[in-house]
PDB file of C-alpha atoms in Angstrom:
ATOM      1  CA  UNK A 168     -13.104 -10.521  14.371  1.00  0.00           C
ATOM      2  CA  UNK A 169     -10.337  -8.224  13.318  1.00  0.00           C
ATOM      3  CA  UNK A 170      -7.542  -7.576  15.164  1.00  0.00           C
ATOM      4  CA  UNK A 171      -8.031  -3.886  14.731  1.00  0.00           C
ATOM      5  CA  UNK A 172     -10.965  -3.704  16.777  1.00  0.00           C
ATOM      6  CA  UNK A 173     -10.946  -1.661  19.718  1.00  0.00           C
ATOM      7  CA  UNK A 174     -12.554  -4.235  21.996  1.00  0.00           C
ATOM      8  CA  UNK A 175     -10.864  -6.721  20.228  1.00  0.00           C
ATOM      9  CA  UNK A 176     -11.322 -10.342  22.243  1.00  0.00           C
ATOM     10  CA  UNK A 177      -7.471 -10.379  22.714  1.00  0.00           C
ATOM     11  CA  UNK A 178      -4.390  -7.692  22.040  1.00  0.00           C
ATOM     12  CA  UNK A 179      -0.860  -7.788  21.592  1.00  0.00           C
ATOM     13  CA  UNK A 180       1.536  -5.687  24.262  1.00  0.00           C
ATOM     14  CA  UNK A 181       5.159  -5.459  23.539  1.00  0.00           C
ATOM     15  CA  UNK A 182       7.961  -4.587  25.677  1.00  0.00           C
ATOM     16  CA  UNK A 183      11.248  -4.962  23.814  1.00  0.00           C
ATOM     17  CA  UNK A 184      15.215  -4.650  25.906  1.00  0.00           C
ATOM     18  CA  UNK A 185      14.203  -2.783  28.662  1.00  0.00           C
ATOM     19  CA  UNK A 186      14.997  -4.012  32.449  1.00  0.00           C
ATOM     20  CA  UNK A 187      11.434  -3.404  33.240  1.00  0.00           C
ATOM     21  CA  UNK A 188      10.406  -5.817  30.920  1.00  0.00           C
ATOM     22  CA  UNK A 189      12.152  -8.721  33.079  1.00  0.00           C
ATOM     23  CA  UNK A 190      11.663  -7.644  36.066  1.00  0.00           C
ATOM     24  CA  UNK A 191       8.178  -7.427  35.459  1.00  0.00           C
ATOM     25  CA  UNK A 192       7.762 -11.004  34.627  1.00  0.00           C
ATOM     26  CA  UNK A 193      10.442 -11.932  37.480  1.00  0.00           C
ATOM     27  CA  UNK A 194       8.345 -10.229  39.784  1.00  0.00           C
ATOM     28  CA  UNK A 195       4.622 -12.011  38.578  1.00  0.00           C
ATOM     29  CA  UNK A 196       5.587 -15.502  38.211  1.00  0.00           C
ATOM     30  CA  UNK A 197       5.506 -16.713  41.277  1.00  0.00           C
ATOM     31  CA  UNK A 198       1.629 -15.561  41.794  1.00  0.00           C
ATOM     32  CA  UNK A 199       0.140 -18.902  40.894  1.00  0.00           C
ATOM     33  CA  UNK A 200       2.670 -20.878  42.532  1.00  0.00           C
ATOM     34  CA  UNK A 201       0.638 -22.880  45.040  1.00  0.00           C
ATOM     35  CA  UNK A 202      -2.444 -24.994  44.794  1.00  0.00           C
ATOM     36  CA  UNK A 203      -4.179 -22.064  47.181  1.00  0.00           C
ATOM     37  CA  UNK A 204      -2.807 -19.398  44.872  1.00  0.00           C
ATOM     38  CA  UNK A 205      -3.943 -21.274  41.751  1.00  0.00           C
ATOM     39  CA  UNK A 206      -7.533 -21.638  43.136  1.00  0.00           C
ATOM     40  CA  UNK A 207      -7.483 -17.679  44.288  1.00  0.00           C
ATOM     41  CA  UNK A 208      -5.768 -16.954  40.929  1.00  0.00           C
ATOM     42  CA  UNK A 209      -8.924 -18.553  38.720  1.00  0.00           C
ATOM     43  CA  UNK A 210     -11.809 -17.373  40.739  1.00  0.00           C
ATOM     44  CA  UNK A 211      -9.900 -13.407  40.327  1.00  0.00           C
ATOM     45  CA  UNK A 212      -9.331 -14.098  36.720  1.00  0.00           C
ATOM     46  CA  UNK A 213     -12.974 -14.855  36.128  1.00  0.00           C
ATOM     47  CA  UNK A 214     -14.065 -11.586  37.968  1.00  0.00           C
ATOM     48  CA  UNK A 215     -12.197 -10.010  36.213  1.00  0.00           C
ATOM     49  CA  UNK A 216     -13.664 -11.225  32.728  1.00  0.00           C
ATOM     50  CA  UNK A 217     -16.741 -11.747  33.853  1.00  0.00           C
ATOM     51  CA  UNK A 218     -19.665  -9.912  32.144  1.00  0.00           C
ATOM     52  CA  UNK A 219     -17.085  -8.992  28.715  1.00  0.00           C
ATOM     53  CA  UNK A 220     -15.055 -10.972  25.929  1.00  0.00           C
ATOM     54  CA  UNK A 221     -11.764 -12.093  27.056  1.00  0.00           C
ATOM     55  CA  UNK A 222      -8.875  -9.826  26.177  1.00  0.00           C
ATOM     56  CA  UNK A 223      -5.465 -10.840  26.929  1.00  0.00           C
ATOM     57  CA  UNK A 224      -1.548  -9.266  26.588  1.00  0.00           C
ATOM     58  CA  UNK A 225       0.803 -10.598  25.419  1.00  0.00           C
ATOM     59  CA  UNK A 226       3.837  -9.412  26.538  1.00  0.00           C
ATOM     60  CA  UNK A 227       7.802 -10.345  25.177  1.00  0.00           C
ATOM     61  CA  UNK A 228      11.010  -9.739  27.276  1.00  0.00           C
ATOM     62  CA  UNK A 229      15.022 -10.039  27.222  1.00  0.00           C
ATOM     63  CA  UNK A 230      15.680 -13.453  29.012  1.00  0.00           C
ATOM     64  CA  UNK A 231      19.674 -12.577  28.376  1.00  0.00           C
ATOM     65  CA  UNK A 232      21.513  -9.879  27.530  1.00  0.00           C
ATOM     66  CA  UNK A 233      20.955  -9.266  23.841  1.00  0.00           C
ATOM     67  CA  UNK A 234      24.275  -9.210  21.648  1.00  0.00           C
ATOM     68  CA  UNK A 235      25.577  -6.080  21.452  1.00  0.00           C
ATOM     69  CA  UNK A 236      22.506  -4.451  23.240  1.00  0.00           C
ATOM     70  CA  UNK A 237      21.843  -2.050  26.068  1.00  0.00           C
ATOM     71  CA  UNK A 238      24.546  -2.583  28.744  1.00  0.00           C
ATOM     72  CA  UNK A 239      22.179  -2.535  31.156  1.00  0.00           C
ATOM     73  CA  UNK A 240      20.781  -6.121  29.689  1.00  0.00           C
ATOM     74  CA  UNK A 241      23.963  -7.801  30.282  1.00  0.00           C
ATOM     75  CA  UNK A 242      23.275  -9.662  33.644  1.00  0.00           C
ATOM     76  CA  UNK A 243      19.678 -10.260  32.538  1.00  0.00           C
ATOM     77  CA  UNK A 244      18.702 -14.070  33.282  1.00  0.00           C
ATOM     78  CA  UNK A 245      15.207 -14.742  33.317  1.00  0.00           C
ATOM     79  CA  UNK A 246      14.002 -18.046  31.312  1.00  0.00           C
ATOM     80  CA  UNK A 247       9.814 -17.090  31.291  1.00  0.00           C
ATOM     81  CA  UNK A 248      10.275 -14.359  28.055  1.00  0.00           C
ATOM     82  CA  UNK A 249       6.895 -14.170  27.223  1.00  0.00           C
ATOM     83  CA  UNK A 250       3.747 -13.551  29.641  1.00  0.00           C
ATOM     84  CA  UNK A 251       0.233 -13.804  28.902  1.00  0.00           C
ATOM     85  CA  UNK A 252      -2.241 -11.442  31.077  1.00  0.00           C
ATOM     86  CA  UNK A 253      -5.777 -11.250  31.035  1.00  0.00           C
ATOM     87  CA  UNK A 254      -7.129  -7.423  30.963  1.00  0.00           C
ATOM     88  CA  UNK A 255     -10.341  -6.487  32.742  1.00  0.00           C
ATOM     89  CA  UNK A 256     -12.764  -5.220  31.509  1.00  0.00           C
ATOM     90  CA  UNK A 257     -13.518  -1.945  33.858  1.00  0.00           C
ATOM     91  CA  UNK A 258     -10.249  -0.529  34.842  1.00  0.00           C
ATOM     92  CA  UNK A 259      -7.816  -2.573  32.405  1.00  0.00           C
ATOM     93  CA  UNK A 260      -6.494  -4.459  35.353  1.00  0.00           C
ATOM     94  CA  UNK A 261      -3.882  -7.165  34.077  1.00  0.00           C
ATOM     95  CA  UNK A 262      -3.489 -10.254  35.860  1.00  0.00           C
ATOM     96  CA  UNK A 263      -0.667 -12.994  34.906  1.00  0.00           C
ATOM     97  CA  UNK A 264      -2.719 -15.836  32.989  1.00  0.00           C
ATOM     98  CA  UNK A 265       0.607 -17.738  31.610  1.00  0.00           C
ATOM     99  CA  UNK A 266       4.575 -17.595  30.886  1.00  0.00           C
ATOM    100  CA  UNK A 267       6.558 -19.092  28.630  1.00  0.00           C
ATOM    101  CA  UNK A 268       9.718 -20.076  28.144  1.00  0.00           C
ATOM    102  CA  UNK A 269      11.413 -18.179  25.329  1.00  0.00           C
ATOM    103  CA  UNK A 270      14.816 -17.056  24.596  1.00  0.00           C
ATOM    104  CA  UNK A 271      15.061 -12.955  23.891  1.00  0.00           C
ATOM    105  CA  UNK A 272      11.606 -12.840  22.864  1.00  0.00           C
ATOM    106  CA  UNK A 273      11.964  -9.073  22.212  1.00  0.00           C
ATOM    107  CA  UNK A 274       8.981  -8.438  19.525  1.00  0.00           C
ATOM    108  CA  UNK A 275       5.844 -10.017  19.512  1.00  0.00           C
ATOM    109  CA  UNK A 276       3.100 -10.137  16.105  1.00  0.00           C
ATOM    110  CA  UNK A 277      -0.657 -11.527  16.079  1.00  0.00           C
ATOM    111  CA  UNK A 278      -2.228 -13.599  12.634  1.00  0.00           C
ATOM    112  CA  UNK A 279      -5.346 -11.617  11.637  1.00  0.00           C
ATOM    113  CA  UNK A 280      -7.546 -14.600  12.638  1.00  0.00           C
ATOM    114  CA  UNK A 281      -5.932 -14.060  16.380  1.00  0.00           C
ATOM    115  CA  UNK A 282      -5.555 -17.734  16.333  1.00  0.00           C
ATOM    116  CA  UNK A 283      -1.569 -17.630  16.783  1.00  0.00           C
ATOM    117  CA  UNK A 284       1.148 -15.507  18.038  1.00  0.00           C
ATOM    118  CA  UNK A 285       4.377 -15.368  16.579  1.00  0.00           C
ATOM    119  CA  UNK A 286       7.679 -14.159  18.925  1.00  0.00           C
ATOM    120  CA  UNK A 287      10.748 -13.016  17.240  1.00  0.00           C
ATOM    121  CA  UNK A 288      14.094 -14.110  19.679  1.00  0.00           C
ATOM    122  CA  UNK A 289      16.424 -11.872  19.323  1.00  0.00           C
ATOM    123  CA  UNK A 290      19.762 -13.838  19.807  1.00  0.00           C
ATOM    124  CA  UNK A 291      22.504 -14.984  17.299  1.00  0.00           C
ATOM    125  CA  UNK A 292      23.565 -18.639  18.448  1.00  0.00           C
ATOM    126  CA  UNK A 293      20.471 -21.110  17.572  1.00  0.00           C
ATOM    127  CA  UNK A 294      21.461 -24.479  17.643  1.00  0.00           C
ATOM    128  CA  UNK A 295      24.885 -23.315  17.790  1.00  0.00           C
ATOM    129  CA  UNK A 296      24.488 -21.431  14.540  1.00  0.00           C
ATOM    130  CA  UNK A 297      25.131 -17.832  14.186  1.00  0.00           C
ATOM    131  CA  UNK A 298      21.387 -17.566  12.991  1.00  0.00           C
ATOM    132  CA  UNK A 299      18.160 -16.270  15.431  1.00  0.00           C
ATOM    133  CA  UNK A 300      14.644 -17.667  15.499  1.00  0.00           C
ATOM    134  CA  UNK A 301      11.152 -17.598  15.349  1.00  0.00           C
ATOM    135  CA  UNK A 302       8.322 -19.054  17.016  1.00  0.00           C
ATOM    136  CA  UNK A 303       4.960 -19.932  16.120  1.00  0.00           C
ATOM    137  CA  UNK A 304       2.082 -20.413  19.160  1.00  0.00           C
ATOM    138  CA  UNK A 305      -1.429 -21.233  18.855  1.00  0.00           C
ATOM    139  CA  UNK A 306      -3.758 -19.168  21.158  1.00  0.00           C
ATOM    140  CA  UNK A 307      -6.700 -20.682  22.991  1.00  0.00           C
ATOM    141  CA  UNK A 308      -9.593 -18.801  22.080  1.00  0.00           C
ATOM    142  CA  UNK A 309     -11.061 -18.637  26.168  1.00  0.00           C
ATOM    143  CA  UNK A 310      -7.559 -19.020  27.850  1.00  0.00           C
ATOM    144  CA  UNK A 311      -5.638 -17.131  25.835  1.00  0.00           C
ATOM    145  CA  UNK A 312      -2.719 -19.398  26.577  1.00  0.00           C
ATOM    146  CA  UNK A 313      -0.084 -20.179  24.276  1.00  0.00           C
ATOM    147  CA  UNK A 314       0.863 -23.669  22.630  1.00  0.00           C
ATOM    148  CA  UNK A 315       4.183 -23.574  20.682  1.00  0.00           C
ATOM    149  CA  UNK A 316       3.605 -25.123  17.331  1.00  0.00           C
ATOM    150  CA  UNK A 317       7.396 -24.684  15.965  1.00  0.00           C
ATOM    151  CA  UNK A 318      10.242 -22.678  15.691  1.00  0.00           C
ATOM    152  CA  UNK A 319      12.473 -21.749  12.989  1.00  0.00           C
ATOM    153  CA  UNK A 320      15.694 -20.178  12.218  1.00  0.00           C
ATOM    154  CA  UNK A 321      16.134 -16.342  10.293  1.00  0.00           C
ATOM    155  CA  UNK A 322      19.192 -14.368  10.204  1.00  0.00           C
ATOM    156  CA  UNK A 323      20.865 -13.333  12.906  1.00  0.00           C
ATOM    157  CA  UNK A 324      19.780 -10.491  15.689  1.00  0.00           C
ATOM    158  CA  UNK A 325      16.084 -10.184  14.304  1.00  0.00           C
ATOM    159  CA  UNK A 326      14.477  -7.058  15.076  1.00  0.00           C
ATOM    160  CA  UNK A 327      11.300  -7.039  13.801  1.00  0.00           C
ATOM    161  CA  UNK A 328       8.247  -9.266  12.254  1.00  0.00           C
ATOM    162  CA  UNK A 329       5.179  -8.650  10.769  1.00  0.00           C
ATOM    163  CA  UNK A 330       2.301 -10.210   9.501  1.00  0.00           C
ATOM    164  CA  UNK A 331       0.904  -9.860   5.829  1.00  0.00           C
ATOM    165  CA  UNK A 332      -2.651  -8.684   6.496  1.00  0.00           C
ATOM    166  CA  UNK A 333      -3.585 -11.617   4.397  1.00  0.00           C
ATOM    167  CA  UNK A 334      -1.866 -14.025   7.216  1.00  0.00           C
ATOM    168  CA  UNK A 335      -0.329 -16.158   4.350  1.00  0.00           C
ATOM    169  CA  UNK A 336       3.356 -14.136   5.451  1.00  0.00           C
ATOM    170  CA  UNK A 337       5.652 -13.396   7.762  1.00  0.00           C
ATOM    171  CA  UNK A 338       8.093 -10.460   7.085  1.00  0.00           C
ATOM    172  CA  UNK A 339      11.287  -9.842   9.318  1.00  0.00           C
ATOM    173  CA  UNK A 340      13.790  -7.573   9.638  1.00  0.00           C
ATOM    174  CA  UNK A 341      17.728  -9.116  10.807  1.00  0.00           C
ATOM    175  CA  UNK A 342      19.557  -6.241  12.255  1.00  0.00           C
ATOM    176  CA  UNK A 343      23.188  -8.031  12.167  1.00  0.00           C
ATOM    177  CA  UNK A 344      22.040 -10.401   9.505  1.00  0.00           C
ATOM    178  CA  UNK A 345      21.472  -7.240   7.186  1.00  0.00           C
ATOM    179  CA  UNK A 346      18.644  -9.183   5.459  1.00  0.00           C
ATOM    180  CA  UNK A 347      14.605  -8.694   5.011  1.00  0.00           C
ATOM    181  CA  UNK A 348      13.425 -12.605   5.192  1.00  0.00           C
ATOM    182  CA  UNK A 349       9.854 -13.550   4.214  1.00  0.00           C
ATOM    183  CA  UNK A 350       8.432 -17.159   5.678  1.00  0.00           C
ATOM    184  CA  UNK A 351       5.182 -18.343   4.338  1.00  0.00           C
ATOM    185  CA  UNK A 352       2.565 -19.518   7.412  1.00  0.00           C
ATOM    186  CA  UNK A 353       0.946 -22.735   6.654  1.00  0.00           C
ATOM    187  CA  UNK A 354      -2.875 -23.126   7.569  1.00  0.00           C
ATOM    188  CA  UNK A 355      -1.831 -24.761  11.000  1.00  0.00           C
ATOM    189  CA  UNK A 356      -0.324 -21.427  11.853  1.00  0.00           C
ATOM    190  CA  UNK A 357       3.149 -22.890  12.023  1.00  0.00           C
ATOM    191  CA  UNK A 358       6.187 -21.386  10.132  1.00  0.00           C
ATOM    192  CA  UNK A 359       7.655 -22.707   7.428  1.00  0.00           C
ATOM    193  CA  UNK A 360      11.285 -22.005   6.193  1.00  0.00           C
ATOM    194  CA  UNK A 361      11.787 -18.600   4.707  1.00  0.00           C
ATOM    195  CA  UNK A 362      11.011 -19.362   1.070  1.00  0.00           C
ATOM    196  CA  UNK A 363      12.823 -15.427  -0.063  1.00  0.00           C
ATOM    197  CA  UNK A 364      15.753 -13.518   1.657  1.00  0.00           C
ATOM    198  CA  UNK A 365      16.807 -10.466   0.190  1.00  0.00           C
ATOM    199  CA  UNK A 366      20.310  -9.591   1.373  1.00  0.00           C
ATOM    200  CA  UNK A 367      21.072  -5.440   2.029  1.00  0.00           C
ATOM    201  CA  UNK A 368      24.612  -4.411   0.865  1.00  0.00           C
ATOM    202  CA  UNK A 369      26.540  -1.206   1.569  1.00  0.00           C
ATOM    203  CA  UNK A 370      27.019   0.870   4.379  1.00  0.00           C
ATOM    204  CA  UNK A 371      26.879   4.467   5.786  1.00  0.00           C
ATOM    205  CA  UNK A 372      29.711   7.687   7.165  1.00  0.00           C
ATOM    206  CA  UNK A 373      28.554   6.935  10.760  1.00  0.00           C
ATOM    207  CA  UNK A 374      30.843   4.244  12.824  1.00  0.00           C
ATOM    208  CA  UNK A 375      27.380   2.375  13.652  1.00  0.00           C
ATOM    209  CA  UNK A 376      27.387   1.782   9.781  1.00  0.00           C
ATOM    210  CA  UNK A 377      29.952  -0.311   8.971  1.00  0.00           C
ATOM    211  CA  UNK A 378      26.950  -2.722   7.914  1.00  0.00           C
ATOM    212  CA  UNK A 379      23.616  -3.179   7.083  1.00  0.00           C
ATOM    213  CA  UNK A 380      21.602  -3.066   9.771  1.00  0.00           C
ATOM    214  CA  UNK A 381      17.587  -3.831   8.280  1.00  0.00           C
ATOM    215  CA  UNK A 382      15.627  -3.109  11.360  1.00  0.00           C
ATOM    216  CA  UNK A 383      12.043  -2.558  10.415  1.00  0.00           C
ATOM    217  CA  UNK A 384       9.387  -3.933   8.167  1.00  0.00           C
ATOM    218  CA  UNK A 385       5.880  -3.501   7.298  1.00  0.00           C
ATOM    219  CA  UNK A 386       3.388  -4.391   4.823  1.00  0.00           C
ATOM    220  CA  UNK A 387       1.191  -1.832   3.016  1.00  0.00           C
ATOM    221  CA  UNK A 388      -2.955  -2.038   4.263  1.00  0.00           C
ATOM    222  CA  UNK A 389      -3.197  -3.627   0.736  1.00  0.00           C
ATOM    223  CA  UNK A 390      -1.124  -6.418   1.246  1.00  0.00           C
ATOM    224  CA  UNK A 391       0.394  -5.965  -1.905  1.00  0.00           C
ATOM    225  CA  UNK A 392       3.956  -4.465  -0.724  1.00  0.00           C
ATOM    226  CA  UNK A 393       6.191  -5.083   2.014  1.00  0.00           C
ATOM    227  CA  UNK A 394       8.277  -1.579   2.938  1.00  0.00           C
ATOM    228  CA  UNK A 395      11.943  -2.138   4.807  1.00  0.00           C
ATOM    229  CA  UNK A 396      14.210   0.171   6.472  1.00  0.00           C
ATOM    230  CA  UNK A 397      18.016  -0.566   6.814  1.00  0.00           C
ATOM    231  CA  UNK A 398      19.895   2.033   9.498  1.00  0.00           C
ATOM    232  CA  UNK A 399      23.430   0.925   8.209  1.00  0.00           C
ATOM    233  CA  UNK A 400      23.164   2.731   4.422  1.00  0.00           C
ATOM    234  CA  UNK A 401      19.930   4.850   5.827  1.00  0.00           C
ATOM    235  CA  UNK A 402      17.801   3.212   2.871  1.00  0.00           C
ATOM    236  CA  UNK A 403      14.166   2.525   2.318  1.00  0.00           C
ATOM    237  CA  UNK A 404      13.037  -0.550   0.171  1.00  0.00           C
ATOM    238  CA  UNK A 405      10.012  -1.478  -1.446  1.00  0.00           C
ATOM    239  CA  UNK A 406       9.465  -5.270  -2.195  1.00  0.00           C
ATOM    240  CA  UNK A 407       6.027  -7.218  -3.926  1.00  0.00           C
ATOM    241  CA  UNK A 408       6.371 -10.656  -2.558  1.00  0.00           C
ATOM    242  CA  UNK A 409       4.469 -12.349  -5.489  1.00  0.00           C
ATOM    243  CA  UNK A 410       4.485 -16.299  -4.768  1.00  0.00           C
ATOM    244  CA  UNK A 411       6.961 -15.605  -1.184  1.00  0.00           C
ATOM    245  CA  UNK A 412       9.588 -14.001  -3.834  1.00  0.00           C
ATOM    246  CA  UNK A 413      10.677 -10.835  -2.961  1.00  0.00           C
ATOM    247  CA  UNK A 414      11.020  -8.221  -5.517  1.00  0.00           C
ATOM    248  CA  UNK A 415      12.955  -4.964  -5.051  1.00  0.00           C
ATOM    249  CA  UNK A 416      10.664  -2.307  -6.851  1.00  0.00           C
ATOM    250  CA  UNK A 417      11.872   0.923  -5.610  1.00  0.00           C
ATOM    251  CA  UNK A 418      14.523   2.015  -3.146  1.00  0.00           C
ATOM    252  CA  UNK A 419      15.204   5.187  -1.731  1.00  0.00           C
ATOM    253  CA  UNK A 420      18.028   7.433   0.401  1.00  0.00           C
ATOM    254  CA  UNK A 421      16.787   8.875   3.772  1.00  0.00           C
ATOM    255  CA  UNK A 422      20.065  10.956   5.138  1.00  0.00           C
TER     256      UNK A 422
END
């Protein structure tokens, strides 16, 4: 089934850097916390469901304060980032199914299959390297709980991933990193190491743009381009990512 579908068996929520985000999860953690709860928990979730196809939410939140984010963020400390929640079927009720610990899990992409979920942590020090990371989870098909299947580094601050509507890619955008990164996805679902990074270079008249800053990316329905926008020299780029190479094919200036 196609993730595009409006009744689609499971969708993908985001919440990216906002205090809502972890307080939300802060607040609905606790809810199956106790063998009483857990019992009350299941027999809701299933009235909930019952009579429809599961959907579920998946839903990604600052554990930290992100580097060099909103202010706001900087006392944030909450290690569940990402939340699953089953969605009824009447009313769109959502009901906490899962969490997971993940570190700055501020954007959140499904494969086309909706087999796996992959979270983008937006952070700069993995294993003490100034790099970020990516993680790959399976999804069970009548849970719709998440089992991590690996992690990988990318440049540092991501801020956005995407995935090729073939499933064979994962694009992402490093805002400090200044890079567009492509990582083939193996059959498994897992990530492997980014087999093309193509590096931005200039920089702009505003003081934000002292840098590249890529910050978005996103394939064409085709598949056949990826598309990249960079805030630090206010450029657009157009790649082909023939055998996970990226290709610049056109470029142009947007201020």
């Amino acid at each position: 089934m196609s993730s595009q579908t409006a009744l689609s068996r499971r969708e993908v929520f985001r919440l990216t850097g906002t205090v809502a985000g972890a307080a939300t999860l802060g607040a609905v953690a606790p809810v199956a916390g106790t063998r009483a709860a857990k019992r009350a928990f299941a027999q809701e979730t299933d009235e909930m469901m019952a009579g429809s196809e599961p959907r579920f939410a998946y839903v990604g939140a600052y554990t930290r304060g992100a580097p060099g984010g909103w202010s706001a963020l900087a006392d944030v400390n909450h290690p569940e980032g990402v939340a699953v929640f089953a969605v009824g079927a009447g009313m769109g009720d959502l009901m906490l199914v899962q969490t997971v610990p993940s570190d700055n899990p501020s954007f959140v992409a499904m494969h086309p299959s909706e087999d796996y979920l992959y979270v983008l942590n937006e952070i700069a020090d993995y294993e003490g390297q100034e790099m970020g990371s990516l993680e790959a989870y399976a999804i069970d098909d009548e849970s719709g709980q998440l089992t991590l299947i690996n992690r990988v580094a990318v440049g540092s601050i991501p801020a956005q991933l995407v995935v090729s509507p073939g499933g064979d890619y994962l694009a992402v955008a490093t805002y400090v990193g200044g890079t567009y990164e492509l990582f083939p996805i193996n059959d498994d679902g897992s990530l492997s190491e980014a087999s093309s990074v193509a590096q931005q270079e200039g920089s702009g008249p505003h003081e934000r743009q002292g840098a590249p800053h890529v910050h978005a990316v996103a394939f064409d329905p085709s598949g056949e381009y990826l598309a990249g926008a960079d805030l630090g020299t206010d450029t657009i780029k157009v790649f082909t990512y023939t055998d996970g190479n990226l290709t610049e094919v056109s470029a142009a200036m947007v201020a």
